[in-house]
Amino acid sequence: MTQDEMKRAAAAAALEYVEDNSIVGIGSGSTANHFIDLLAKSMIPLKGTVASSIKSAERLESHGIKVMDLNQTGPLDLYVDGADESDAKLNLIKGGGGALTREKIVAAASAKFVCIADESKLVDVMGKFPLPVEVIPMAQSYVAREMVKLGGQPALREGFVTDNGNIILDVVGLEIRDPVGLERKINQIVGVVTVGLFAARPADVLILGTPGGAQIVTAS
Ligand code: 5RP
């Protein structure tokens, strides 16, 4: 099975969590794209969806699926999204696609967060994948210096602007042994909009696509 087929297998298994006539939060990236396509095929009746990026909203709408404003929906029952890394406690690194802020907002507003990923995303200690940090443009150098103090090496994601008009610093060199503490520290740096560590609100369920099919992982 290819990596893409494993992503699709995880996305297919997440359909089980979608209730009829609900409003579903939908993430961003190639695994979330599979979920969007499979959701459209499934014909599960929905009240609508909330998208965590402009790209996902466009893909949903291209299938004729209604996209709603989170301010109009109230709390969501379910959020389905991919990840760049997960540890065994289902703390995540997200934001490889740059949609981390809206993803964190939709995850926060959802009762259940189902993360879908291929098996390569499950790691012992997070930090190999560069940690994305969304930053207000004028704070770029200041935040970069603060990240160095935390032991990381930040690099500007060249030519990239987030859906919110900000920049991304991708930070390498961090061994994330205390995800909750590091998320709090980085969020407190002035000029940081969001760090792509999802630890204060981790996933509730991780569905891993493996060569043997989808496997459900709960926090250990
Ligand atoms: C986008 C994300 C994605 O969920 C993450 O990058 C995983 O992407 P993919 O499903 O393409 O592997 O956080 O901001």
PDB file of C-alpha atoms and ligand atoms in Angstrom:
ATOM      1  CA  MET A   1       0.000   0.000   0.000  1.00  0.00           C
ATOM      2  CA  THR A   2       1.326   3.477  -0.850  1.00  0.00           C
ATOM      3  CA  GLN A   3       1.390   6.291   1.694  1.00  0.00           C
ATOM      4  CA  ASP A   4      -1.490   7.921  -0.148  1.00  0.00           C
ATOM      5  CA  GLU A   5      -3.549   4.726  -0.011  1.00  0.00           C
ATOM      6  CA  MET A   6      -2.915   4.542   3.745  1.00  0.00           C
ATOM      7  CA  LYS A   7      -4.136   8.152   4.102  1.00  0.00           C
ATOM      8  CA  ARG A   8      -7.260   7.242   2.169  1.00  0.00           C
ATOM      9  CA  ALA A   9      -7.861   4.156   4.346  1.00  0.00           C
ATOM     10  CA  ALA A  10      -7.670   6.313   7.486  1.00  0.00           C
ATOM     11  CA  ALA A  11     -10.023   8.874   5.949  1.00  0.00           C
ATOM     12  CA  ALA A  12     -12.526   6.162   4.992  1.00  0.00           C
ATOM     13  CA  ALA A  13     -12.586   4.829   8.558  1.00  0.00           C
ATOM     14  CA  ALA A  14     -13.362   8.318   9.891  1.00  0.00           C
ATOM     15  CA  LEU A  15     -16.723   8.268   8.072  1.00  0.00           C
ATOM     16  CA  GLU A  16     -17.944   6.006  10.891  1.00  0.00           C
ATOM     17  CA  TYR A  17     -17.812   8.995  13.243  1.00  0.00           C
ATOM     18  CA  VAL A  18     -20.033  11.218  11.102  1.00  0.00           C
ATOM     19  CA  GLU A  19     -23.607  11.397  12.323  1.00  0.00           C
ATOM     20  CA  ASP A  20     -26.548  12.057  10.037  1.00  0.00           C
ATOM     21  CA  ASN A  21     -27.659  15.701   9.872  1.00  0.00           C
ATOM     22  CA  SER A  22     -24.675  16.975  11.882  1.00  0.00           C
ATOM     23  CA  ILE A  23     -22.265  19.821  11.169  1.00  0.00           C
ATOM     24  CA  VAL A  24     -18.741  18.475  10.722  1.00  0.00           C
ATOM     25  CA  GLY A  25     -15.493  20.393  11.161  1.00  0.00           C
ATOM     26  CA  ILE A  26     -13.090  19.561   8.340  1.00  0.00           C
ATOM     27  CA  GLY A  27      -9.340  20.048   8.312  1.00  0.00           C
ATOM     28  CA  SER A  28      -6.762  20.632   5.601  1.00  0.00           C
ATOM     29  CA  GLY A  29      -4.140  18.690   3.702  1.00  0.00           C
ATOM     30  CA  SER A  30      -4.011  15.602   1.523  1.00  0.00           C
ATOM     31  CA  THR A  31      -5.554  13.249   4.116  1.00  0.00           C
ATOM     32  CA  ALA A  32      -8.370  15.708   4.840  1.00  0.00           C
ATOM     33  CA  ASN A  33      -8.860  15.989   1.073  1.00  0.00           C
ATOM     34  CA  HIS A  34      -9.452  12.238   0.909  1.00  0.00           C
ATOM     35  CA  PHE A  35     -11.963  12.619   3.724  1.00  0.00           C
ATOM     36  CA  ILE A  36     -13.775  15.402   1.854  1.00  0.00           C
ATOM     37  CA  ASP A  37     -13.964  13.315  -1.332  1.00  0.00           C
ATOM     38  CA  LEU A  38     -15.164  10.216   0.531  1.00  0.00           C
ATOM     39  CA  LEU A  39     -17.690  12.239   2.520  1.00  0.00           C
ATOM     40  CA  ALA A  40     -19.127  13.554  -0.736  1.00  0.00           C
ATOM     41  CA  LYS A  41     -19.335  10.009  -2.125  1.00  0.00           C
ATOM     42  CA  SER A  42     -20.876   8.610   1.061  1.00  0.00           C
ATOM     43  CA  MET A  43     -24.090  10.598   0.650  1.00  0.00           C
ATOM     44  CA  ILE A  44     -24.346  10.899   4.465  1.00  0.00           C
ATOM     45  CA  PRO A  45     -26.917  13.697   4.928  1.00  0.00           C
ATOM     46  CA  LEU A  46     -25.287  16.713   6.613  1.00  0.00           C
ATOM     47  CA  LYS A  47     -26.498  20.060   7.864  1.00  0.00           C
ATOM     48  CA  GLY A  48     -23.155  21.419   6.711  1.00  0.00           C
ATOM     49  CA  THR A  49     -19.462  21.664   7.416  1.00  0.00           C
ATOM     50  CA  VAL A  50     -16.979  24.169   8.827  1.00  0.00           C
ATOM     51  CA  ALA A  51     -13.671  24.296   6.943  1.00  0.00           C
ATOM     52  CA  SER A  52     -10.292  25.072   8.479  1.00  0.00           C
ATOM     53  CA  SER A  53      -8.875  26.602   5.291  1.00  0.00           C
ATOM     54  CA  ILE A  54      -9.943  28.357   2.135  1.00  0.00           C
ATOM     55  CA  LYS A  55      -8.635  25.400   0.086  1.00  0.00           C
ATOM     56  CA  SER A  56     -10.764  22.898   2.013  1.00  0.00           C
ATOM     57  CA  ALA A  57     -13.804  25.163   1.763  1.00  0.00           C
ATOM     58  CA  GLU A  58     -13.333  25.321  -2.009  1.00  0.00           C
ATOM     59  CA  ARG A  59     -12.987  21.532  -2.261  1.00  0.00           C
ATOM     60  CA  LEU A  60     -16.118  20.980  -0.162  1.00  0.00           C
ATOM     61  CA  GLU A  61     -18.082  23.454  -2.255  1.00  0.00           C
ATOM     62  CA  SER A  62     -16.849  21.835  -5.472  1.00  0.00           C
ATOM     63  CA  HIS A  63     -18.651  18.683  -4.269  1.00  0.00           C
ATOM     64  CA  GLY A  64     -21.798  20.667  -3.466  1.00  0.00           C
ATOM     65  CA  ILE A  65     -21.246  20.337   0.306  1.00  0.00           C
ATOM     66  CA  LYS A  66     -22.418  23.340   2.301  1.00  0.00           C
ATOM     67  CA  VAL A  67     -19.691  25.273   4.165  1.00  0.00           C
ATOM     68  CA  MET A  68     -20.784  27.285   7.183  1.00  0.00           C
ATOM     69  CA  ASP A  69     -19.290  30.058   9.302  1.00  0.00           C
ATOM     70  CA  LEU A  70     -18.223  28.802  12.736  1.00  0.00           C
ATOM     71  CA  ASN A  71     -19.868  31.870  14.268  1.00  0.00           C
ATOM     72  CA  GLN A  72     -23.228  30.644  12.977  1.00  0.00           C
ATOM     73  CA  THR A  73     -23.011  26.990  14.013  1.00  0.00           C
ATOM     74  CA  GLY A  74     -22.378  26.888  17.757  1.00  0.00           C
ATOM     75  CA  PRO A  75     -20.291  23.972  19.098  1.00  0.00           C
ATOM     76  CA  LEU A  76     -19.491  21.151  16.677  1.00  0.00           C
ATOM     77  CA  ASP A  77     -19.755  17.461  17.526  1.00  0.00           C
ATOM     78  CA  LEU A  78     -16.874  16.342  15.353  1.00  0.00           C
ATOM     79  CA  TYR A  79     -13.651  17.625  13.800  1.00  0.00           C
ATOM     80  CA  VAL A  80     -11.711  15.460  11.332  1.00  0.00           C
ATOM     81  CA  ASP A  81      -8.200  16.477  10.291  1.00  0.00           C
ATOM     82  CA  GLY A  82      -4.754  15.138   9.468  1.00  0.00           C
ATOM     83  CA  ALA A  83      -1.450  15.708  11.267  1.00  0.00           C
ATOM     84  CA  ASP A  84       2.255  15.953  10.568  1.00  0.00           C
ATOM     85  CA  GLU A  85       3.248  14.036  13.719  1.00  0.00           C
ATOM     86  CA  SER A  86       1.461  12.416  16.662  1.00  0.00           C
ATOM     87  CA  ASP A  87       2.861  10.958  19.858  1.00  0.00           C
ATOM     88  CA  ALA A  88       1.251   8.129  21.831  1.00  0.00           C
ATOM     89  CA  LYS A  89      -0.778  10.616  23.874  1.00  0.00           C
ATOM     90  CA  LEU A  90      -2.226  11.992  20.612  1.00  0.00           C
ATOM     91  CA  ASN A  91      -0.469  15.324  21.022  1.00  0.00           C
ATOM     92  CA  LEU A  92       0.055  16.555  17.487  1.00  0.00           C
ATOM     93  CA  ILE A  93       2.227  18.719  15.301  1.00  0.00           C
ATOM     94  CA  LYS A  94       0.092  20.324  12.619  1.00  0.00           C
ATOM     95  CA  GLY A  95       0.473  23.139  10.150  1.00  0.00           C
ATOM     96  CA  GLY A  96       2.539  21.574   7.387  1.00  0.00           C
ATOM     97  CA  GLY A  97      -0.053  23.087   5.071  1.00  0.00           C
ATOM     98  CA  GLY A  98      -0.044  26.363   6.994  1.00  0.00           C
ATOM     99  CA  ALA A  99      -3.654  26.178   8.203  1.00  0.00           C
ATOM    100  CA  LEU A 100      -2.780  25.656  11.883  1.00  0.00           C
ATOM    101  CA  THR A 101      -4.634  28.624  13.362  1.00  0.00           C
ATOM    102  CA  ARG A 102      -7.999  27.889  11.815  1.00  0.00           C
ATOM    103  CA  GLU A 103      -7.441  24.191  12.502  1.00  0.00           C
ATOM    104  CA  LYS A 104      -6.861  24.908  16.165  1.00  0.00           C
ATOM    105  CA  ILE A 105      -9.967  27.081  16.330  1.00  0.00           C
ATOM    106  CA  VAL A 106     -12.208  24.427  14.774  1.00  0.00           C
ATOM    107  CA  ALA A 107     -10.655  21.706  16.958  1.00  0.00           C
ATOM    108  CA  ALA A 108     -11.268  23.830  20.068  1.00  0.00           C
ATOM    109  CA  ALA A 109     -14.916  24.303  19.122  1.00  0.00           C
ATOM    110  CA  SER A 110     -15.487  20.557  18.581  1.00  0.00           C
ATOM    111  CA  ALA A 111     -16.486  17.933  21.119  1.00  0.00           C
ATOM    112  CA  LYS A 112     -14.510  15.166  19.390  1.00  0.00           C
ATOM    113  CA  PHE A 113     -11.318  15.476  17.329  1.00  0.00           C
ATOM    114  CA  VAL A 114     -10.637  12.490  15.081  1.00  0.00           C
ATOM    115  CA  CYS A 115      -7.172  12.670  13.567  1.00  0.00           C
ATOM    116  CA  ILE A 116      -6.503  10.742  10.341  1.00  0.00           C
ATOM    117  CA  ALA A 117      -2.990   9.915   9.185  1.00  0.00           C
ATOM    118  CA  ASP A 118      -0.795   7.303   7.591  1.00  0.00           C
ATOM    119  CA  GLU A 119       1.283   5.203   9.975  1.00  0.00           C
ATOM    120  CA  SER A 120       4.482   7.206   9.411  1.00  0.00           C
ATOM    121  CA  LYS A 121       3.018  10.083  11.446  1.00  0.00           C
ATOM    122  CA  LEU A 122       3.081   8.221  14.785  1.00  0.00           C
ATOM    123  CA  VAL A 123       6.412   8.919  16.536  1.00  0.00           C
ATOM    124  CA  ASP A 124       7.911   8.398  19.992  1.00  0.00           C
ATOM    125  CA  VAL A 125       9.007  12.001  20.479  1.00  0.00           C
ATOM    126  CA  MET A 126       7.731  14.819  18.277  1.00  0.00           C
ATOM    127  CA  GLY A 127      10.048  17.373  16.734  1.00  0.00           C
ATOM    128  CA  LYS A 128      11.585  15.790  13.674  1.00  0.00           C
ATOM    129  CA  PHE A 129       8.919  17.506  11.608  1.00  0.00           C
ATOM    130  CA  PRO A 130       9.650  21.260  11.668  1.00  0.00           C
ATOM    131  CA  LEU A 131       7.243  22.896  14.118  1.00  0.00           C
ATOM    132  CA  PRO A 132       5.146  25.540  12.303  1.00  0.00           C
ATOM    133  CA  VAL A 133       4.513  28.811  14.118  1.00  0.00           C
ATOM    134  CA  GLU A 134       2.163  31.430  12.621  1.00  0.00           C
ATOM    135  CA  VAL A 135       3.517  34.910  13.331  1.00  0.00           C
ATOM    136  CA  ILE A 136       2.362  38.501  12.745  1.00  0.00           C
ATOM    137  CA  PRO A 137       4.784  39.727  10.015  1.00  0.00           C
ATOM    138  CA  MET A 138       6.347  42.611  12.017  1.00  0.00           C
ATOM    139  CA  ALA A 139       7.261  40.188  14.828  1.00  0.00           C
ATOM    140  CA  GLN A 140       9.204  37.796  12.569  1.00  0.00           C
ATOM    141  CA  SER A 141      12.722  38.579  13.836  1.00  0.00           C
ATOM    142  CA  TYR A 142      11.698  38.945  17.471  1.00  0.00           C
ATOM    143  CA  VAL A 143       9.843  35.621  17.501  1.00  0.00           C
ATOM    144  CA  ALA A 144      12.736  33.954  15.647  1.00  0.00           C
ATOM    145  CA  ARG A 145      15.163  35.079  18.390  1.00  0.00           C
ATOM    146  CA  GLU A 146      12.793  33.769  21.077  1.00  0.00           C
ATOM    147  CA  MET A 147      12.596  30.417  19.306  1.00  0.00           C
ATOM    148  CA  VAL A 148      16.401  30.195  19.318  1.00  0.00           C
ATOM    149  CA  LYS A 149      16.304  30.768  23.107  1.00  0.00           C
ATOM    150  CA  LEU A 150      13.979  27.748  23.328  1.00  0.00           C
ATOM    151  CA  GLY A 151      16.561  25.633  21.478  1.00  0.00           C
ATOM    152  CA  GLY A 152      15.072  25.714  17.998  1.00  0.00           C
ATOM    153  CA  GLN A 153      16.315  26.916  14.631  1.00  0.00           C
ATOM    154  CA  PRO A 154      13.549  28.851  12.875  1.00  0.00           C
ATOM    155  CA  ALA A 155      13.296  29.330   9.117  1.00  0.00           C
ATOM    156  CA  LEU A 156      10.839  31.546   7.289  1.00  0.00           C
ATOM    157  CA  ARG A 157       8.485  29.577   5.026  1.00  0.00           C
ATOM    158  CA  GLU A 158       9.426  31.406   1.830  1.00  0.00           C
ATOM    159  CA  GLY A 159       6.693  32.802  -0.375  1.00  0.00           C
ATOM    160  CA  PHE A 160       3.914  31.675   1.926  1.00  0.00           C
ATOM    161  CA  VAL A 161       1.149  33.788   3.470  1.00  0.00           C
ATOM    162  CA  THR A 162      -1.496  32.182   5.707  1.00  0.00           C
ATOM    163  CA  ASP A 163      -5.246  32.536   5.150  1.00  0.00           C
ATOM    164  CA  ASN A 164      -5.017  35.134   7.957  1.00  0.00           C
ATOM    165  CA  GLY A 165      -2.334  37.234   6.199  1.00  0.00           C
ATOM    166  CA  ASN A 166       0.561  36.128   8.400  1.00  0.00           C
ATOM    167  CA  ILE A 167       3.904  34.347   7.961  1.00  0.00           C
ATOM    168  CA  ILE A 168       5.047  30.923   9.124  1.00  0.00           C
ATOM    169  CA  LEU A 169       8.299  30.131  10.893  1.00  0.00           C
ATOM    170  CA  ASP A 170       9.206  26.436  10.661  1.00  0.00           C
ATOM    171  CA  VAL A 171      11.301  25.481  13.673  1.00  0.00           C
ATOM    172  CA  VAL A 172      13.702  22.529  13.597  1.00  0.00           C
ATOM    173  CA  GLY A 173      15.896  21.098  16.316  1.00  0.00           C
ATOM    174  CA  LEU A 174      13.255  20.726  19.038  1.00  0.00           C
ATOM    175  CA  GLU A 175      12.819  17.444  20.917  1.00  0.00           C
ATOM    176  CA  ILE A 176       9.308  17.886  22.208  1.00  0.00           C
ATOM    177  CA  ARG A 177       9.208  15.975  25.484  1.00  0.00           C
ATOM    178  CA  ASP A 178       6.762  18.371  27.191  1.00  0.00           C
ATOM    179  CA  PRO A 179       4.253  19.301  24.460  1.00  0.00           C
ATOM    180  CA  VAL A 180       1.782  21.028  26.797  1.00  0.00           C
ATOM    181  CA  GLY A 181       4.526  23.159  28.397  1.00  0.00           C
ATOM    182  CA  LEU A 182       6.131  24.055  25.056  1.00  0.00           C
ATOM    183  CA  GLU A 183       2.765  24.954  23.497  1.00  0.00           C
ATOM    184  CA  ARG A 184       2.078  27.295  26.430  1.00  0.00           C
ATOM    185  CA  LYS A 185       5.564  28.885  26.250  1.00  0.00           C
ATOM    186  CA  ILE A 186       5.422  29.535  22.504  1.00  0.00           C
ATOM    187  CA  ASN A 187       1.858  30.834  22.639  1.00  0.00           C
ATOM    188  CA  GLN A 188       3.016  33.405  25.212  1.00  0.00           C
ATOM    189  CA  ILE A 189       5.609  34.955  22.881  1.00  0.00           C
ATOM    190  CA  VAL A 190       4.282  38.304  21.714  1.00  0.00           C
ATOM    191  CA  GLY A 191       3.616  38.240  17.980  1.00  0.00           C
ATOM    192  CA  VAL A 192       2.864  34.518  17.846  1.00  0.00           C
ATOM    193  CA  VAL A 193      -0.628  33.867  16.533  1.00  0.00           C
ATOM    194  CA  THR A 194      -0.563  30.093  16.982  1.00  0.00           C
ATOM    195  CA  VAL A 195       1.958  27.321  17.400  1.00  0.00           C
ATOM    196  CA  GLY A 196       1.238  24.103  15.522  1.00  0.00           C
ATOM    197  CA  LEU A 197       1.437  22.019  18.698  1.00  0.00           C
ATOM    198  CA  PHE A 198      -1.949  20.559  19.569  1.00  0.00           C
ATOM    199  CA  ALA A 199      -1.345  19.367  23.134  1.00  0.00           C
ATOM    200  CA  ALA A 200      -3.639  21.424  25.384  1.00  0.00           C
ATOM    201  CA  ARG A 201      -6.343  20.033  23.097  1.00  0.00           C
ATOM    202  CA  PRO A 202      -4.918  16.835  21.597  1.00  0.00           C
ATOM    203  CA  ALA A 203      -6.827  14.478  19.308  1.00  0.00           C
ATOM    204  CA  ASP A 204      -9.338  12.163  20.973  1.00  0.00           C
ATOM    205  CA  VAL A 205      -8.899   9.378  18.444  1.00  0.00           C
ATOM    206  CA  LEU A 206      -6.117   8.722  15.935  1.00  0.00           C
ATOM    207  CA  ILE A 207      -6.977   6.611  12.911  1.00  0.00           C
ATOM    208  CA  LEU A 208      -3.792   5.318  11.354  1.00  0.00           C
ATOM    209  CA  GLY A 209      -3.722   3.995   7.835  1.00  0.00           C
ATOM    210  CA  THR A 210      -1.449   0.930   7.747  1.00  0.00           C
ATOM    211  CA  PRO A 211      -0.743  -1.696   5.085  1.00  0.00           C
ATOM    212  CA  GLY A 212      -3.199  -3.927   6.974  1.00  0.00           C
ATOM    213  CA  GLY A 213      -5.962  -1.294   6.934  1.00  0.00           C
ATOM    214  CA  ALA A 214      -7.100   1.395   9.347  1.00  0.00           C
ATOM    215  CA  GLN A 215      -6.142   1.085  13.019  1.00  0.00           C
ATOM    216  CA  ILE A 216      -7.769   3.045  15.814  1.00  0.00           C
ATOM    217  CA  VAL A 217      -5.323   4.465  18.385  1.00  0.00           C
ATOM    218  CA  THR A 218      -6.473   6.030  21.642  1.00  0.00           C
ATOM    219  CA  ALA A 219      -4.221   7.956  24.010  1.00  0.00           C
ATOM    220  CA  SER A 220      -1.907   5.797  26.150  1.00  0.00           C
TER     221      SER A 220
HETATM  222  C1  5RP B   1      -2.282  21.413   7.451  1.00  0.00           C
HETATM  223  C2  5RP B   1      -2.104  20.278   8.384  1.00  0.00           C
HETATM  224  C3  5RP B   1      -2.230  18.894   7.833  1.00  0.00           C
HETATM  225  O1  5RP B   1      -3.169  18.210   8.584  1.00  0.00           O
HETATM  226  C4  5RP B   1      -0.904  18.208   7.924  1.00  0.00           C
HETATM  227  O2  5RP B   1       0.071  18.994   7.263  1.00  0.00           O
HETATM  228  C5  5RP B   1      -0.968  16.813   7.321  1.00  0.00           C
HETATM  229  O3  5RP B   1      -1.051  16.894   5.947  1.00  0.00           O
HETATM  230  P1  5RP B   1      -1.225  15.624   5.034  1.00  0.00           P
HETATM  231  O4  5RP B   1      -2.575  15.061   5.321  1.00  0.00           O
HETATM  232  O5  5RP B   1      -1.132  16.192   3.629  1.00  0.00           O
HETATM  233  O6  5RP B   1      -0.117  14.661   5.331  1.00  0.00           O
HETATM  234  O7  5RP B   1      -1.857  20.421   9.548  1.00  0.00           O
HETATM  235  O8  5RP B   1      -2.042  22.633   8.071  1.00  0.00           O
END
